[in-house]
């Protein structure tokens, strides 16, 4: 029987392969040969393997943590609760518990609906937000449990089709004004350090 032509490399004899030029050998491997890629991410260099024409870039994008956007300051952020002093930065200050409790009368957390004045009396971490320059009167201040607001800000924005596109949320849920990147980081750190986180 004659030698079968045009077959895959697996169907050729070893003698056939030895007589093939490099270009012929490469061509016989077909278009679906896998290729390797390396990318440097936080935590080291990671290797990715995929087929020619595959969506390696999409896989890499989904593996990266979402970016925290930055904006000019539009809000003042006030923290009350254990460890609040450790998270002060530009646009973020500490509010004493007595004034915070008074400002939170009749207000509930936007996710858990927990009464926030009671949360402050129980020494839970609470965040109050006002438009920048509103002063210390706290009139119209919005208030949230720190871990609720931190969790919400850590979620990704989505496009019109509901697909996440690699940026965290960056607006106050009620006022619809933007936090700065520094404020978002401070809120996330304060919420993650909350002594009540995970105890509900």
mmCIF file of N, CA and C in Angstrom, residues 127-185:
data_model
loop_
_atom_site.group_PDB
_atom_site.id
_atom_site.type_symbol
_atom_site.label_atom_id
_atom_site.label_comp_id
_atom_site.label_asym_id
_atom_site.label_seq_id
_atom_site.Cartn_x
_atom_site.Cartn_y
_atom_site.Cartn_z
ATOM 1 N N UNK A 127 -20.034 54.456 58.770
ATOM 2 C CA UNK A 127 -19.511 55.511 57.895
ATOM 3 C C UNK A 127 -20.618 56.520 57.616
ATOM 4 N N UNK A 128 -20.313 57.803 57.801
ATOM 5 C CA UNK A 128 -21.240 58.873 57.430
ATOM 6 C C UNK A 128 -20.641 59.639 56.265
ATOM 7 N N UNK A 129 -21.493 60.049 55.316
ATOM 8 C CA UNK A 129 -21.038 60.701 54.089
ATOM 9 C C UNK A 129 -21.869 61.956 53.859
ATOM 10 N N UNK A 130 -21.180 63.066 53.577
ATOM 11 C CA UNK A 130 -21.867 64.321 53.241
ATOM 12 C C UNK A 130 -21.249 64.900 51.972
ATOM 13 N N UNK A 131 -21.991 65.748 51.239
ATOM 14 C CA UNK A 131 -21.355 66.469 50.133
ATOM 15 C C UNK A 131 -20.186 67.295 50.654
ATOM 16 N N UNK A 132 -19.132 67.408 49.894
ATOM 17 C CA UNK A 132 -17.949 68.134 50.342
ATOM 18 C C UNK A 132 -18.299 69.580 50.691
ATOM 19 N N UNK A 133 -17.818 70.019 51.847
ATOM 20 C CA UNK A 133 -18.037 71.384 52.280
ATOM 21 C C UNK A 133 -19.348 71.599 53.002
ATOM 22 N N UNK A 134 -20.088 70.523 53.269
ATOM 23 C CA UNK A 134 -21.373 70.669 53.965
ATOM 24 C C UNK A 134 -21.186 71.069 55.421
ATOM 25 N N UNK A 135 -19.947 70.992 55.907
ATOM 26 C CA UNK A 135 -19.692 71.384 57.293
ATOM 27 C C UNK A 135 -19.970 70.258 58.259
ATOM 28 N N UNK A 136 -19.782 70.534 59.532
ATOM 29 C CA UNK A 136 -19.928 69.509 60.559
ATOM 30 C C UNK A 136 -21.353 69.445 61.102
ATOM 31 N N UNK A 137 -22.293 70.136 60.455
ATOM 32 C CA UNK A 137 -23.675 70.084 60.936
ATOM 33 C C UNK A 137 -24.292 68.711 60.693
ATOM 34 N N UNK A 138 -23.766 67.978 59.703
ATOM 35 C CA UNK A 138 -24.237 66.640 59.339
ATOM 36 C C UNK A 138 -25.661 66.636 58.797
ATOM 37 N N UNK A 139 -26.149 67.816 58.420
ATOM 38 C CA UNK A 139 -27.483 67.874 57.834
ATOM 39 C C UNK A 139 -27.465 67.146 56.499
ATOM 40 N N UNK A 140 -28.368 66.197 56.329
ATOM 41 C CA UNK A 140 -28.448 65.426 55.094
ATOM 42 C C UNK A 140 -27.381 64.361 54.954
ATOM 43 N N UNK A 141 -26.681 64.063 56.052
ATOM 44 C CA UNK A 141 -25.635 63.037 55.978
ATOM 45 C C UNK A 141 -26.246 61.665 55.708
ATOM 46 N N UNK A 142 -25.587 60.883 54.865
ATOM 47 C CA UNK A 142 -25.961 59.485 54.641
ATOM 48 C C UNK A 142 -25.096 58.615 55.551
ATOM 49 N N UNK A 143 -25.648 57.497 56.001
ATOM 50 C CA UNK A 143 -24.914 56.650 56.943
ATOM 51 C C UNK A 143 -25.066 55.176 56.552
ATOM 52 N N UNK A 144 -23.992 54.431 56.814
ATOM 53 C CA UNK A 144 -23.936 53.015 56.411
ATOM 54 C C UNK A 144 -23.089 52.235 57.411
ATOM 55 N N UNK A 145 -23.424 50.972 57.616
ATOM 56 C CA UNK A 145 -22.480 50.089 58.284
ATOM 57 C C UNK A 145 -21.226 50.011 57.423
ATOM 58 N N UNK A 146 -20.054 50.097 58.045
ATOM 59 C CA UNK A 146 -18.806 50.165 57.281
ATOM 60 C C UNK A 146 -18.607 48.944 56.398
ATOM 61 N N UNK A 147 -18.905 47.745 56.926
ATOM 62 C CA UNK A 147 -18.667 46.560 56.098
ATOM 63 C C UNK A 147 -19.683 46.445 54.963
ATOM 64 N N UNK A 148 -20.902 46.976 55.141
ATOM 65 C CA UNK A 148 -21.875 46.980 54.041
ATOM 66 C C UNK A 148 -21.413 47.886 52.908
ATOM 67 N N UNK A 149 -20.966 49.104 53.262
ATOM 68 C CA UNK A 149 -20.520 50.041 52.239
ATOM 69 C C UNK A 149 -19.236 49.542 51.572
ATOM 70 N N UNK A 150 -18.332 48.960 52.356
ATOM 71 C CA UNK A 150 -17.084 48.424 51.794
ATOM 72 C C UNK A 150 -17.376 47.300 50.803
ATOM 73 N N UNK A 151 -18.299 46.422 51.173
ATOM 74 C CA UNK A 151 -18.662 45.320 50.272
ATOM 75 C C UNK A 151 -19.280 45.859 48.987
ATOM 76 N N UNK A 152 -20.134 46.842 49.096
ATOM 77 C CA UNK A 152 -20.800 47.412 47.923
ATOM 78 C C UNK A 152 -19.788 48.090 47.004
ATOM 79 N N UNK A 153 -18.843 48.861 47.579
ATOM 80 C CA UNK A 153 -17.834 49.541 46.766
ATOM 81 C C UNK A 153 -16.873 48.551 46.116
ATOM 82 N N UNK A 154 -16.713 47.375 46.709
ATOM 83 C CA UNK A 154 -15.829 46.364 46.145
ATOM 84 C C UNK A 154 -16.417 45.627 44.961
ATOM 85 N N UNK A 155 -17.721 45.801 44.711
ATOM 86 C CA UNK A 155 -18.335 45.137 43.560
ATOM 87 C C UNK A 155 -17.939 45.849 42.268
ATOM 88 N N UNK A 156 -17.935 45.104 41.168
ATOM 89 C CA UNK A 156 -17.566 45.692 39.887
ATOM 90 C C UNK A 156 -18.747 46.394 39.221
ATOM 91 N N UNK A 157 -18.452 47.469 38.514
ATOM 92 C CA UNK A 157 -19.437 48.087 37.643
ATOM 93 C C UNK A 157 -19.726 47.150 36.475
ATOM 94 N N UNK A 158 -20.904 47.298 35.891
ATOM 95 C CA UNK A 158 -21.270 46.478 34.728
ATOM 96 C C UNK A 158 -21.694 47.389 33.588
ATOM 97 N N UNK A 159 -21.538 46.867 32.362
ATOM 98 C CA UNK A 159 -21.963 47.635 31.200
ATOM 99 C C UNK A 159 -23.451 47.433 30.944
ATOM 100 N N UNK A 160 -23.942 47.947 29.808
ATOM 101 C CA UNK A 160 -25.366 47.865 29.509
ATOM 102 C C UNK A 160 -25.883 46.458 29.370
ATOM 103 N N UNK A 161 -24.986 45.513 29.092
ATOM 104 C CA UNK A 161 -25.384 44.108 28.964
ATOM 105 C C UNK A 161 -25.210 43.335 30.262
ATOM 106 N N UNK A 162 -24.856 44.047 31.336
ATOM 107 C CA UNK A 162 -24.697 43.386 32.634
ATOM 108 C C UNK A 162 -23.365 42.702 32.835
ATOM 109 N N UNK A 163 -22.358 43.018 31.982
ATOM 110 C CA UNK A 163 -21.047 42.383 32.081
ATOM 111 C C UNK A 163 -20.093 43.278 32.858
ATOM 112 N N UNK A 164 -19.389 42.733 33.864
ATOM 113 C CA UNK A 164 -18.403 43.545 34.591
ATOM 114 C C UNK A 164 -17.262 43.957 33.681
ATOM 115 N N UNK A 165 -16.729 45.167 33.901
ATOM 116 C CA UNK A 165 -15.658 45.618 33.010
ATOM 117 C C UNK A 165 -14.411 46.095 33.752
ATOM 118 N N UNK A 166 -14.182 45.567 34.949
ATOM 119 C CA UNK A 166 -12.873 45.729 35.569
ATOM 120 C C UNK A 166 -12.672 46.954 36.427
ATOM 121 N N UNK A 167 -13.750 47.650 36.821
ATOM 122 C CA UNK A 167 -13.644 48.782 37.747
ATOM 123 C C UNK A 167 -14.612 48.593 38.896
ATOM 124 N N UNK A 168 -14.175 48.984 40.087
ATOM 125 C CA UNK A 168 -15.069 48.925 41.243
ATOM 126 C C UNK A 168 -16.070 50.086 41.188
ATOM 127 N N UNK A 169 -17.140 49.937 41.950
ATOM 128 C CA UNK A 169 -18.076 51.047 42.115
ATOM 129 C C UNK A 169 -17.348 52.202 42.818
ATOM 130 N N UNK A 170 -17.819 53.416 42.580
ATOM 131 C CA UNK A 170 -17.107 54.581 43.124
ATOM 132 C C UNK A 170 -18.038 55.715 43.549
ATOM 133 N N UNK A 171 -19.344 55.449 43.605
ATOM 134 C CA UNK A 171 -20.306 56.482 43.982
ATOM 135 C C UNK A 171 -20.952 56.155 45.326
ATOM 136 N N UNK A 172 -21.343 57.208 46.048
ATOM 137 C CA UNK A 172 -22.193 57.001 47.209
ATOM 138 C C UNK A 172 -23.532 56.443 46.732
ATOM 139 N N UNK A 173 -24.039 55.369 47.373
ATOM 140 C CA UNK A 173 -25.273 54.728 46.879
ATOM 141 C C UNK A 173 -26.493 55.639 46.873
ATOM 142 N N UNK A 174 -26.490 56.674 47.719
ATOM 143 C CA UNK A 174 -27.655 57.554 47.828
ATOM 144 C C UNK A 174 -27.424 58.894 47.145
ATOM 145 N N UNK A 175 -26.291 59.537 47.448
ATOM 146 C CA UNK A 175 -26.022 60.869 46.923
ATOM 147 C C UNK A 175 -25.605 60.852 45.453
ATOM 148 N N UNK A 176 -25.104 59.710 44.976
ATOM 149 C CA UNK A 176 -24.652 59.559 43.593
ATOM 150 C C UNK A 176 -23.545 60.550 43.240
ATOM 151 N N UNK A 177 -22.722 60.866 44.222
ATOM 152 C CA UNK A 177 -21.503 61.645 44.011
ATOM 153 C C UNK A 177 -20.315 60.709 44.183
ATOM 154 N N UNK A 178 -19.182 61.068 43.583
ATOM 155 C CA UNK A 178 -18.046 60.164 43.560
ATOM 156 C C UNK A 178 -17.156 60.284 44.799
ATOM 157 N N UNK A 179 -16.668 59.126 45.246
ATOM 158 C CA UNK A 179 -15.584 59.075 46.219
ATOM 159 C C UNK A 179 -14.256 59.196 45.482
ATOM 160 N N UNK A 180 -13.228 59.677 46.180
ATOM 161 C CA UNK A 180 -11.878 59.583 45.649
ATOM 162 C C UNK A 180 -11.359 58.157 45.861
ATOM 163 N N UNK A 181 -10.261 57.824 45.175
ATOM 164 C CA UNK A 181 -9.668 56.497 45.378
ATOM 165 C C UNK A 181 -9.211 56.328 46.837
ATOM 166 N N UNK A 182 -8.634 57.388 47.409
ATOM 167 C CA UNK A 182 -8.197 57.314 48.802
ATOM 168 C C UNK A 182 -9.344 57.063 49.754
ATOM 169 N N UNK A 183 -10.491 57.702 49.510
ATOM 170 C CA UNK A 183 -11.666 57.480 50.358
ATOM 171 C C UNK A 183 -12.174 56.050 50.230
ATOM 172 N N UNK A 184 -12.205 55.524 48.993
ATOM 173 C CA UNK A 184 -12.668 54.148 48.789
ATOM 174 C C UNK A 184 -11.767 53.168 49.538
ATOM 175 N N UNK A 185 -10.456 53.368 49.419
ATOM 176 C CA UNK A 185 -9.515 52.473 50.111
ATOM 177 C C UNK A 185 -9.692 52.556 51.620
#
